[in-house]
Each structure stands twice: as structure tokens, then as C-alpha cells.
Amino acid sequence: MKIADIIQSADWKAEKHVPVIDAPEAVKAGEKVTVEVCVGKEIPHPNTTEHNIRWIKLYFKPDNGKFPYEVACFEFNVHGESTEGPNKGPVYTEPFGKAVLKLSTSGTFLATAYCNIHGLWESNKVIKVEE
Ligand code: FE2
């Protein structure tokens, strides 16, 4: 058994768990790039005490390298918990994160997301870096 055997993927427009990576198609080397990740862009994912997205991680794998780099890790730690009971609390974190970075080489962003009851999901997006 490997992580690759249990991590799921699909078209994010049809499957609410798939992390969506919003990044430009191409950027200039050394220029600041804003990358957003979220779950539920097309079909909202539930955000309740019982069922929620716990985290999204964003990686970058350069075309000319073997290893991925972890760019950012977003944890979503409150989902309506309260002393009054589940879903009675005042705060629900949305599964959204934004990172700003600079690149020197083309590669692929990869995102993983974790739903507390539907497991691990992944997606990717290629970005071209022009000299
Ligand atoms: Fe779920």
C-alpha cells in the first residue's frame, strides 16, 4: 500500500473534494506570483463540525529536478465547535489559502487536500517560467 494507491483525483468542476490551484499559465523568472488553492470552487464542500476540509498543501516540482518542494500548508482548524455542541460555534474556517512566491524555472504545482471523512485528494497545474 502506498499513498498513491489511496489518494483520489477527478475533475474539480464535477467533484467537490478536488483542490483547485489558481495560478497564471506563464510568468517571468523572479517575478512575484500569487497562487491560490481552495476546495469547493464549483461545488461547495460541507463545512460542519462533523464534515470538513482539514488542510490543503501546495507543492512545486521543477521540470529540471527530481524532488517536490512544499510551498505552503494551510490548516483549517475551526468548524463550528462550541461548548453549546457541534455546529453551534461562531467560526467556520473556509478551505482557502493564498501563497506568494518567485520561481526561476518551469514546473508543476501539486496540491493535496484532506477531508475528515472522504480522505485524500490531489490535483496539479503546470506553470511556464520565461527567462
Ligand atoms: Fe468530504
mmCIF file of C-alpha atoms and ligand atoms in Angstrom:
data_model
loop_
_atom_site.group_PDB
_atom_site.id
_atom_site.type_symbol
_atom_site.label_atom_id
_atom_site.label_comp_id
_atom_site.label_asym_id
_atom_site.label_seq_id
_atom_site.Cartn_x
_atom_site.Cartn_y
_atom_site.Cartn_z
ATOM 1 C CA MET A 1 0.000 0.000 0.000
ATOM 2 C CA LYS A 2 1.229 3.458 -0.943
ATOM 3 C CA ILE A 3 -0.228 6.960 -0.615
ATOM 4 C CA ALA A 4 -0.546 6.949 -4.417
ATOM 5 C CA ASP A 5 -2.948 3.995 -4.105
ATOM 6 C CA ILE A 6 -5.413 5.857 -1.875
ATOM 7 C CA ILE A 7 -5.151 9.471 -2.979
ATOM 8 C CA GLN A 8 -8.051 10.370 -5.264
ATOM 9 C CA SER A 9 -8.294 12.715 -8.202
ATOM 10 C CA ALA A 10 -11.020 13.943 -10.527
ATOM 11 C CA ASP A 11 -12.218 16.996 -12.430
ATOM 12 C CA TRP A 12 -12.720 19.731 -9.800
ATOM 13 C CA LYS A 13 -15.767 21.027 -11.686
ATOM 14 C CA ALA A 14 -17.550 17.721 -11.048
ATOM 15 C CA GLU A 15 -16.043 16.550 -7.741
ATOM 16 C CA LYS A 16 -16.179 18.878 -4.723
ATOM 17 C CA HIS A 17 -13.134 17.449 -2.918
ATOM 18 C CA VAL A 18 -10.526 18.161 -5.567
ATOM 19 C CA PRO A 19 -8.218 21.050 -4.618
ATOM 20 C CA VAL A 20 -8.272 23.849 -7.184
ATOM 21 C CA ILE A 21 -4.993 25.613 -7.989
ATOM 22 C CA ASP A 22 -5.363 29.123 -9.389
ATOM 23 C CA ALA A 23 -2.076 30.291 -10.886
ATOM 24 C CA PRO A 24 -1.009 32.028 -14.102
ATOM 25 C CA GLU A 25 -0.147 29.864 -17.143
ATOM 26 C CA ALA A 26 3.173 31.671 -17.504
ATOM 27 C CA VAL A 27 5.305 34.122 -15.518
ATOM 28 C CA LYS A 28 8.686 35.781 -15.772
ATOM 29 C CA ALA A 29 11.602 34.392 -13.763
ATOM 30 C CA GLY A 30 11.943 36.145 -10.408
ATOM 31 C CA GLU A 31 8.567 37.862 -10.644
ATOM 32 C CA LYS A 32 6.150 37.568 -7.706
ATOM 33 C CA VAL A 33 3.436 35.009 -8.414
ATOM 34 C CA THR A 34 0.217 34.700 -6.445
ATOM 35 C CA VAL A 35 -1.141 31.175 -6.197
ATOM 36 C CA GLU A 36 -4.485 30.376 -4.600
ATOM 37 C CA VAL A 37 -5.709 26.962 -3.513
ATOM 38 C CA CYS A 38 -9.184 26.046 -2.402
ATOM 39 C CA VAL A 39 -11.659 23.203 -2.174
ATOM 40 C CA GLY A 40 -15.231 23.589 -3.399
ATOM 41 C CA LYS A 41 -14.793 26.301 -6.025
ATOM 42 C CA GLU A 42 -17.538 24.881 -8.270
ATOM 43 C CA ILE A 43 -19.445 22.633 -5.860
ATOM 44 C CA PRO A 44 -19.222 23.765 -2.220
ATOM 45 C CA HIS A 45 -17.903 21.203 0.243
ATOM 46 C CA PRO A 46 -19.743 20.947 3.593
ATOM 47 C CA ASN A 47 -18.156 22.927 6.418
ATOM 48 C CA THR A 48 -19.606 21.455 9.600
ATOM 49 C CA THR A 49 -18.203 20.088 12.830
ATOM 50 C CA GLU A 50 -18.778 16.543 11.521
ATOM 51 C CA HIS A 51 -17.588 17.032 7.934
ATOM 52 C CA ASN A 52 -14.943 19.481 6.805
ATOM 53 C CA ILE A 53 -11.665 20.078 4.982
ATOM 54 C CA ARG A 54 -8.777 19.916 7.467
ATOM 55 C CA TRP A 55 -5.884 21.103 5.304
ATOM 56 C CA ILE A 56 -4.541 21.891 1.859
ATOM 57 C CA LYS A 57 -0.844 21.610 0.966
ATOM 58 C CA LEU A 58 0.786 23.172 -2.062
ATOM 59 C CA TYR A 59 3.985 21.828 -3.640
ATOM 60 C CA PHE A 60 6.173 22.822 -6.586
ATOM 61 C CA LYS A 61 8.035 20.266 -8.677
ATOM 62 C CA PRO A 62 10.540 21.879 -11.063
ATOM 63 C CA ASP A 63 10.813 20.356 -14.549
ATOM 64 C CA ASN A 64 14.570 20.070 -14.151
ATOM 65 C CA GLY A 65 14.580 18.470 -10.693
ATOM 66 C CA LYS A 66 13.617 15.196 -9.091
ATOM 67 C CA PHE A 67 12.054 16.401 -5.845
ATOM 68 C CA PRO A 68 8.958 18.431 -4.975
ATOM 69 C CA TYR A 69 9.199 21.460 -2.684
ATOM 70 C CA GLU A 70 6.480 22.204 -0.138
ATOM 71 C CA VAL A 71 5.356 25.772 -0.851
ATOM 72 C CA ALA A 72 2.657 26.216 1.790
ATOM 73 C CA CYS A 73 0.465 24.305 4.203
ATOM 74 C CA PHE A 74 -2.936 25.716 5.123
ATOM 75 C CA GLU A 75 -4.731 24.255 8.156
ATOM 76 C CA PHE A 76 -8.430 24.900 8.747
ATOM 77 C CA ASN A 77 -8.932 24.363 12.426
ATOM 78 C CA VAL A 78 -12.395 25.516 13.418
ATOM 79 C CA HIS A 79 -15.701 24.189 12.086
ATOM 80 C CA GLY A 80 -18.493 25.312 14.376
ATOM 81 C CA GLU A 81 -17.279 23.613 17.535
ATOM 82 C CA SER A 82 -18.674 25.048 20.775
ATOM 83 C CA THR A 83 -19.451 24.256 24.400
ATOM 84 C CA GLU A 84 -23.076 24.501 23.227
ATOM 85 C CA GLY A 85 -22.448 21.498 20.941
ATOM 86 C CA PRO A 86 -21.461 20.762 17.358
ATOM 87 C CA ASN A 87 -22.321 23.421 14.748
ATOM 88 C CA LYS A 88 -23.242 25.943 17.449
ATOM 89 C CA GLY A 89 -19.928 27.802 17.391
ATOM 90 C CA PRO A 90 -19.320 31.253 15.925
ATOM 91 C CA VAL A 91 -16.495 30.358 13.474
ATOM 92 C CA TYR A 92 -16.155 28.147 10.401
ATOM 93 C CA THR A 93 -12.835 28.287 8.506
ATOM 94 C CA GLU A 94 -13.215 28.135 4.727
ATOM 95 C CA PRO A 95 -10.781 25.863 2.833
ATOM 96 C CA PHE A 96 -8.869 28.598 1.022
ATOM 97 C CA GLY A 97 -5.245 29.709 1.010
ATOM 98 C CA LYS A 98 -3.041 32.153 -0.843
ATOM 99 C CA ALA A 99 0.726 31.983 -1.335
ATOM 100 C CA VAL A 100 3.074 34.478 -2.968
ATOM 101 C CA LEU A 101 6.303 33.090 -4.409
ATOM 102 C CA LYS A 102 9.004 33.583 -7.020
ATOM 103 C CA LEU A 103 10.161 30.930 -9.495
ATOM 104 C CA SER A 104 13.342 30.551 -11.531
ATOM 105 C CA THR A 105 12.272 27.531 -13.558
ATOM 106 C CA SER A 106 9.160 25.999 -15.114
ATOM 107 C CA GLY A 107 7.403 23.185 -13.320
ATOM 108 C CA THR A 108 4.191 21.876 -11.875
ATOM 109 C CA PHE A 109 2.219 22.902 -8.815
ATOM 110 C CA LEU A 110 0.661 19.985 -6.961
ATOM 111 C CA ALA A 111 -1.964 20.314 -4.267
ATOM 112 C CA THR A 112 -3.233 17.790 -1.751
ATOM 113 C CA ALA A 113 -6.322 18.229 0.393
ATOM 114 C CA TYR A 114 -7.728 16.209 3.248
ATOM 115 C CA CYS A 115 -11.430 15.770 4.078
ATOM 116 C CA ASN A 116 -12.004 14.316 7.534
ATOM 117 C CA ILE A 117 -14.350 11.645 6.172
ATOM 118 C CA HIS A 118 -13.564 11.369 2.444
ATOM 119 C CA GLY A 119 -9.786 11.177 2.615
ATOM 120 C CA LEU A 120 -7.013 12.489 0.409
ATOM 121 C CA TRP A 121 -7.387 14.319 -2.905
ATOM 122 C CA GLU A 122 -4.913 15.799 -5.347
ATOM 123 C CA SER A 123 -4.600 17.971 -8.402
ATOM 124 C CA ASN A 124 -1.878 19.737 -10.373
ATOM 125 C CA LYS A 125 -1.255 22.747 -12.597
ATOM 126 C CA VAL A 126 1.665 23.407 -14.920
ATOM 127 C CA ILE A 127 3.367 26.814 -14.903
ATOM 128 C CA LYS A 128 5.832 28.069 -17.509
ATOM 129 C CA VAL A 129 8.631 30.376 -16.389
ATOM 130 C CA GLU A 130 10.142 32.610 -19.067
ATOM 131 C CA GLU A 131 13.676 33.936 -18.683
HETATM 132 FE FE FE2 B 1 -15.920 15.415 2.334
#
